[in-house]
CSV table of C-alpha atoms in Angstrom, one decimal:
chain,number,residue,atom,x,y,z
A,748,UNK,CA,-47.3,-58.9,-180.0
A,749,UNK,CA,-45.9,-57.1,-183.2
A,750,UNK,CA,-45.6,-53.3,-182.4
A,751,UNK,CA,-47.8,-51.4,-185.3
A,752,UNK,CA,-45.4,-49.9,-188.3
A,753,UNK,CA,-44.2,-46.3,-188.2
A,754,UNK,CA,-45.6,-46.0,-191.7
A,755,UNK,CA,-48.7,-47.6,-193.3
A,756,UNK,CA,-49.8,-47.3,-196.8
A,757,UNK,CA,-53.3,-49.2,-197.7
A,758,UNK,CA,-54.4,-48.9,-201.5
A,759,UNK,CA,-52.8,-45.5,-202.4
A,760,UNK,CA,-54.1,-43.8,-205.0
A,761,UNK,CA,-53.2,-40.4,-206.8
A,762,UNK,CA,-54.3,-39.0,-209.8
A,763,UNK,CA,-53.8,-35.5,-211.6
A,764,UNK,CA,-57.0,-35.6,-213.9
A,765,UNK,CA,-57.6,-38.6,-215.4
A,766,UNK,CA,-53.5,-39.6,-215.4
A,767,UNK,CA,-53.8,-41.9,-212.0
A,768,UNK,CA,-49.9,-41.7,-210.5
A,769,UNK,CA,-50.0,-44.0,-207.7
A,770,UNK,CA,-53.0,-46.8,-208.6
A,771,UNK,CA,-53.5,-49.2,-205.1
A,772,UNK,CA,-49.8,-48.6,-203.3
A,773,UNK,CA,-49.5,-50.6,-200.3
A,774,UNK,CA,-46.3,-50.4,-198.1
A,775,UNK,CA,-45.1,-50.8,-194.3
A,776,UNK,CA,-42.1,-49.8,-192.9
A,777,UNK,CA,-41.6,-50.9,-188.9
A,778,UNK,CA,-39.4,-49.2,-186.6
A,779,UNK,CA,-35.6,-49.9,-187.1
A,780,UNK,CA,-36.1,-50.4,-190.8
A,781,UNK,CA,-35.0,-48.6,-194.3
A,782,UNK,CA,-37.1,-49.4,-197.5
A,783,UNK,CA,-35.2,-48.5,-201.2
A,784,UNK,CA,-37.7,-47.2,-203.3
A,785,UNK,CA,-37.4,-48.3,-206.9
A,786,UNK,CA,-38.9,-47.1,-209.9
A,787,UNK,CA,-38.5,-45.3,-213.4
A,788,UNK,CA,-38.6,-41.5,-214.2
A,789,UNK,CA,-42.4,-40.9,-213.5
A,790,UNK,CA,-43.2,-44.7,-211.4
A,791,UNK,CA,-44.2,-41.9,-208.3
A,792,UNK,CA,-41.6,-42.4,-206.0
A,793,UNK,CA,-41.7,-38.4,-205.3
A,794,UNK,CA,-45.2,-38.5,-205.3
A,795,UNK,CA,-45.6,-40.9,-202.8
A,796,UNK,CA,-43.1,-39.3,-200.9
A,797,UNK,CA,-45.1,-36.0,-200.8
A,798,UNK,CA,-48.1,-37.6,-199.5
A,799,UNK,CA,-46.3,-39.2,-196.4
A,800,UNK,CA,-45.1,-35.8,-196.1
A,801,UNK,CA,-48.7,-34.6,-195.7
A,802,UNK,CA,-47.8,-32.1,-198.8
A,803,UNK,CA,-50.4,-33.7,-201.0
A,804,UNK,CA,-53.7,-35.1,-200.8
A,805,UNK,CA,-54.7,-38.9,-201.4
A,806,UNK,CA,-57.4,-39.7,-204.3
A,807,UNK,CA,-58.1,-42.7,-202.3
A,808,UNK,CA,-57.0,-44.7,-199.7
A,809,UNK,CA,-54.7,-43.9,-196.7
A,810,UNK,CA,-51.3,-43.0,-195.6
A,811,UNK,CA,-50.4,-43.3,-191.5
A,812,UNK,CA,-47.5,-41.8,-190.0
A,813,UNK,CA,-47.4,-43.2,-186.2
A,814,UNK,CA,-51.1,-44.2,-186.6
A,815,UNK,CA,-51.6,-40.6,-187.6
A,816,UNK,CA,-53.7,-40.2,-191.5
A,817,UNK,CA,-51.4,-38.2,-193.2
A,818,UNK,CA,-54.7,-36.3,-194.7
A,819,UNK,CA,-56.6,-36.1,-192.0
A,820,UNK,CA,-54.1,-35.4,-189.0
A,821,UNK,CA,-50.9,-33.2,-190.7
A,822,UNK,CA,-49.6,-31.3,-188.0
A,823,UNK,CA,-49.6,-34.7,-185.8
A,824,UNK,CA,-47.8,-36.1,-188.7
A,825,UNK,CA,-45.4,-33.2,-189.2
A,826,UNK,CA,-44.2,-33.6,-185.6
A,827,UNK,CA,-42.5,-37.2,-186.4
A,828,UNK,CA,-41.2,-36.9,-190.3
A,829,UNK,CA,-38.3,-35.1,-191.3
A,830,UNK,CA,-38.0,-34.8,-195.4
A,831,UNK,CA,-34.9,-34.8,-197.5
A,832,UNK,CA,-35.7,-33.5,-200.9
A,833,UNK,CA,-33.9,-32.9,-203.7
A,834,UNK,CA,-31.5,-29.6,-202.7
A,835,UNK,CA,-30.8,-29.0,-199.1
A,836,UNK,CA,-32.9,-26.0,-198.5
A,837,UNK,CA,-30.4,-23.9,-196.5
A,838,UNK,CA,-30.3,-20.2,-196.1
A,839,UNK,CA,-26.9,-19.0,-197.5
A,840,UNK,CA,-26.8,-15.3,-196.2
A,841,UNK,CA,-27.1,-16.9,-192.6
A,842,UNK,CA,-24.2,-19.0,-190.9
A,843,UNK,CA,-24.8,-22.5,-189.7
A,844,UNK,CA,-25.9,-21.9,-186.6
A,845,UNK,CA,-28.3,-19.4,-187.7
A,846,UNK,CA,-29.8,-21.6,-190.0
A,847,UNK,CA,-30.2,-24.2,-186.7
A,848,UNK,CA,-31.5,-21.4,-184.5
A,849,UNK,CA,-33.8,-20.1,-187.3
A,850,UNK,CA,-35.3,-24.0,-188.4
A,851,UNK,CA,-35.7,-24.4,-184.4
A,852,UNK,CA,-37.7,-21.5,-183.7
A,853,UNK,CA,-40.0,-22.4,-187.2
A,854,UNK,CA,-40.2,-26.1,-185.4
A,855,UNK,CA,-41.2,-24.4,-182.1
A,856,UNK,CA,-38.2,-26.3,-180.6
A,857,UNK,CA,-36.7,-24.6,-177.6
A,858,UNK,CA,-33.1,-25.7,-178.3
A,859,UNK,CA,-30.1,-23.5,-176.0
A,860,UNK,CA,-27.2,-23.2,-177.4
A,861,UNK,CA,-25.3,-25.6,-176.4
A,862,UNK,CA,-27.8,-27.9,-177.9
A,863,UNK,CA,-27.2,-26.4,-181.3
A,864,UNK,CA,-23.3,-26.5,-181.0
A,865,UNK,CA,-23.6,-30.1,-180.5
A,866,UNK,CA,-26.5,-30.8,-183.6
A,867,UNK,CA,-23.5,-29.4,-185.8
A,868,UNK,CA,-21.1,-31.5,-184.0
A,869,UNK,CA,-23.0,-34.7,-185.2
A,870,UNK,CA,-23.0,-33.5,-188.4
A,871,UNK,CA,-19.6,-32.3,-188.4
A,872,UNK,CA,-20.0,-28.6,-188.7
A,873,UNK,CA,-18.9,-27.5,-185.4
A,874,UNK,CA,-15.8,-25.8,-186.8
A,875,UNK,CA,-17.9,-24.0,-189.3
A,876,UNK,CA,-21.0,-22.7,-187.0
A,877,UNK,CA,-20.4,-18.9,-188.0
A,878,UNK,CA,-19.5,-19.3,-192.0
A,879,UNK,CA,-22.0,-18.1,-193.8
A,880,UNK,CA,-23.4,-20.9,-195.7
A,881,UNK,CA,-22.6,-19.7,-199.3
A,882,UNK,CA,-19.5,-21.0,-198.7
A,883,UNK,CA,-20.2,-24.4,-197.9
A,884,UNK,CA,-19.6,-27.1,-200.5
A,885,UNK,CA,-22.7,-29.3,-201.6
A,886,UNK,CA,-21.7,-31.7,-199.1
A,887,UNK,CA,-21.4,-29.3,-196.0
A,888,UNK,CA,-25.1,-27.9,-196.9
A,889,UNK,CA,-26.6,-31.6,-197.1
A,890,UNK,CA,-25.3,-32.3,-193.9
A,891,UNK,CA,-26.3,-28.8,-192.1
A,892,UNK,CA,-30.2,-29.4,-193.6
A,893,UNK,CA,-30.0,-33.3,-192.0
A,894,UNK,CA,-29.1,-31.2,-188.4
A,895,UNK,CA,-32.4,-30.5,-187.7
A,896,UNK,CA,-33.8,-33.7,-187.4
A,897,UNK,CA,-30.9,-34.1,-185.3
A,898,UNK,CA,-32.8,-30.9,-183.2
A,899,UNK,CA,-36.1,-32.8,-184.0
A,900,UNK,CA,-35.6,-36.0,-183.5
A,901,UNK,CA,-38.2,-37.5,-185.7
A,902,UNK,CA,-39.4,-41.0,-186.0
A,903,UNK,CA,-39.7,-41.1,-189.6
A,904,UNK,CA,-37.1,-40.3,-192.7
A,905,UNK,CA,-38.4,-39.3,-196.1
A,906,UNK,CA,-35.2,-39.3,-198.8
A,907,UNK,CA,-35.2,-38.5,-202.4
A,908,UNK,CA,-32.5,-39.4,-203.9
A,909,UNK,CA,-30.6,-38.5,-200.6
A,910,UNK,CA,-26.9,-39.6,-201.6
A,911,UNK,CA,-27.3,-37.5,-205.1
A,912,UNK,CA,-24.4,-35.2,-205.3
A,913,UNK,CA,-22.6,-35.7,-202.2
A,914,UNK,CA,-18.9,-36.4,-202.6
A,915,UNK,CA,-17.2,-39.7,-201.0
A,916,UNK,CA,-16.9,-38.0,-197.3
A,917,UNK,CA,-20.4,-36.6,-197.3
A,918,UNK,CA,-21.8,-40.2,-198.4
A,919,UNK,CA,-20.2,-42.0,-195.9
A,920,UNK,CA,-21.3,-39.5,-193.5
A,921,UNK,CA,-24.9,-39.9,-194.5
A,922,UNK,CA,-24.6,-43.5,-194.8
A,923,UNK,CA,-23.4,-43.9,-191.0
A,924,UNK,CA,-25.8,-41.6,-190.0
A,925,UNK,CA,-29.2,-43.4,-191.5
A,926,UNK,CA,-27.3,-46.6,-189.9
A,927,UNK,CA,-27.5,-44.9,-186.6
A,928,UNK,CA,-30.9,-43.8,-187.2
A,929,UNK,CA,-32.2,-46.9,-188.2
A,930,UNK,CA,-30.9,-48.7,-184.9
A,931,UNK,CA,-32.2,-45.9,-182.6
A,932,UNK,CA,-35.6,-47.2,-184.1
A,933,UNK,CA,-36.3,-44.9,-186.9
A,934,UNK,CA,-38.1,-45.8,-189.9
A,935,UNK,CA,-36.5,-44.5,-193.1
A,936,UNK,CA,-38.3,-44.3,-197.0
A,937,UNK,CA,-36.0,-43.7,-199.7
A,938,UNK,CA,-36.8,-42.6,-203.3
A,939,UNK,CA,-34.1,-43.7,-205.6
A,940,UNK,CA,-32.6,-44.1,-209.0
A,941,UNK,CA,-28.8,-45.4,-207.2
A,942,UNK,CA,-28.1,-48.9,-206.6
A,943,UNK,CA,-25.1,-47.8,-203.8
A,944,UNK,CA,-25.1,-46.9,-201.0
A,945,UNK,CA,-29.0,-46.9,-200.1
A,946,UNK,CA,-28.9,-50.2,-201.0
A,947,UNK,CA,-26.4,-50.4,-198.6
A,948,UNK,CA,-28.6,-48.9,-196.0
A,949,UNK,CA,-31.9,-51.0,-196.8
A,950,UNK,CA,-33.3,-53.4,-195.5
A,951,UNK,CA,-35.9,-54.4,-198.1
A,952,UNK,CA,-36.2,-52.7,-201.9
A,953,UNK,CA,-39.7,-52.1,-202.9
A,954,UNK,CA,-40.5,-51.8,-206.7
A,955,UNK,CA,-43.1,-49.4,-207.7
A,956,UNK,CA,-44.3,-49.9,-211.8
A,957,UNK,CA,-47.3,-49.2,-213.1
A,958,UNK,CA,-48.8,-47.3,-210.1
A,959,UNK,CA,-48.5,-49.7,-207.4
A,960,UNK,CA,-45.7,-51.8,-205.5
A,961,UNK,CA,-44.5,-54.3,-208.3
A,962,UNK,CA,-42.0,-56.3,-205.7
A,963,UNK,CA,-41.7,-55.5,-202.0
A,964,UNK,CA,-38.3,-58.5,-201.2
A,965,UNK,CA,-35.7,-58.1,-198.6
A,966,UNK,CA,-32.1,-56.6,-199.4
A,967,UNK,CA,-30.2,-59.0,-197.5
A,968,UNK,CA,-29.7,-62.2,-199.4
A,969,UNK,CA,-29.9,-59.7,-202.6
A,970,UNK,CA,-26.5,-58.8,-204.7
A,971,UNK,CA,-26.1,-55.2,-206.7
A,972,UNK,CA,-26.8,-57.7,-209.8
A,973,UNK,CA,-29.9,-59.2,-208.3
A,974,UNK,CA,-31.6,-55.6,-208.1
A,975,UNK,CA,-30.6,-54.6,-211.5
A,976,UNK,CA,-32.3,-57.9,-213.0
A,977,UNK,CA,-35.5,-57.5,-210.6
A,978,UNK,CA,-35.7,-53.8,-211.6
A,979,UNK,CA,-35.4,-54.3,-215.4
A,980,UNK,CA,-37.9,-57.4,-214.7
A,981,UNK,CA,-40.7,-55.5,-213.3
A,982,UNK,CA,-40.1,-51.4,-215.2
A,983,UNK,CA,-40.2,-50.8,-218.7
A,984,UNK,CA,-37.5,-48.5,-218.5
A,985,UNK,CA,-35.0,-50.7,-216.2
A,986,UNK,CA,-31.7,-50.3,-216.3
């Protein structure tokens, strides 16, 4: 028997007015898989992405998180997403592990110490626990916001755009971490403009255009060159 997917999407829509955003989106993701989100400036990769987040409402249909409605059951939902968006969302005036101890006590996590050090050791922070974040480079912050689904150990990664503005060391950080995610049975979703590394990282490439999933095709038998021509194929504004 197939296990249900951690996420379900079943004729999405979103409108703002009369402008409809996302027009009939249907996606799964199972555990142990990564789905590359495609689409032009506007397609509604971000929108999407805040409705599995439960940070916006549906028009119609549904979204499940865990065989939770992400409308209907949020807090149940909340408990097994963690969300990448663009920036990290660190506090500077606090050091690393303040920002841990602080997201921890918002999470209602009762994490000891010891459990903090070693959330900044798997992100590679442990030599910088008490620098105040200010000081951290892009990189450094990226990788201190991704410790506290380390902490929370969620079932479910949202990403937009998650490698934007990393350097090289950060990237390949990120890119073995989602690895290591993805075989521990997570389900990851990622918004993006890139053809690198979260191609890399997927396992299928889903195409969103005109409101709904244009192409939904596995990444493995695909080149880079492949996904350029099936992007320009099915968006107006491919590239």
């Amino acid at each position: 028997m197939t296990p249900d997917p951690l996420v379900r999407v079943s004729g999405l829509r979103k409108a703002f007015g009369t402008r409809r955003v996302l027009d009939g989106v249907t996606l799964e993701v199972g555990a142990g898989e990564a789905v590359a989100l495609l689409g032009a400036n506007g397609a509604g990769k971000t929108t999407l992405l805040k409705l599995l987040a439960t940070l916006a409402r549906p028009t119609r249909g549904t979204a499940l998180i865990g065989g939770h409605d992400c409308a209907r059951r949020p807090e149940a939902v909340r408990r097994l997403i963690g969300l990448v968006a663009h920036g990290a969302h660190v506090y500077e005036d606090l050091t690393a592990r303040e920002n841990l101890r602080f997201w921890a006590t918002l999470g209602g996590l009762r994490v000891p110490p010891a459990g903090l050090a070693a959330a900044l050791a798997d992100v590679e922070l442990e030599r910088h626990a008490d620098e105040r974040v200010r000081t951290f480079s892009e990189g450094m912050r990226r990788r201190l916001s991704l410790a506290r689904f380390v902490l929370a150990r969620p079932r479910v990664l949202l990403l937009d755009e998650p490698f934007a503005g990393l350097d090289q060391r950060a990237k390949k950080w990120l890119e073995e971490y989602l690895q290591a995610f993805k075989a521990g049975g997570g389900a990851i979703v990622m918004a993006t403009h890139s053809f690198g590394r979260e191609l890399a990282v997927a396992d299928r490439i889903a195409i969103l255009a005109a409101g709904a999933i244009a192409l939904d095709t596995p990444r493995a038998s695909l080149t880079a060159d492949d996904v350029q021509r099936l992007y320009a194929l099915h968006t107006e504004n491919g590239s």
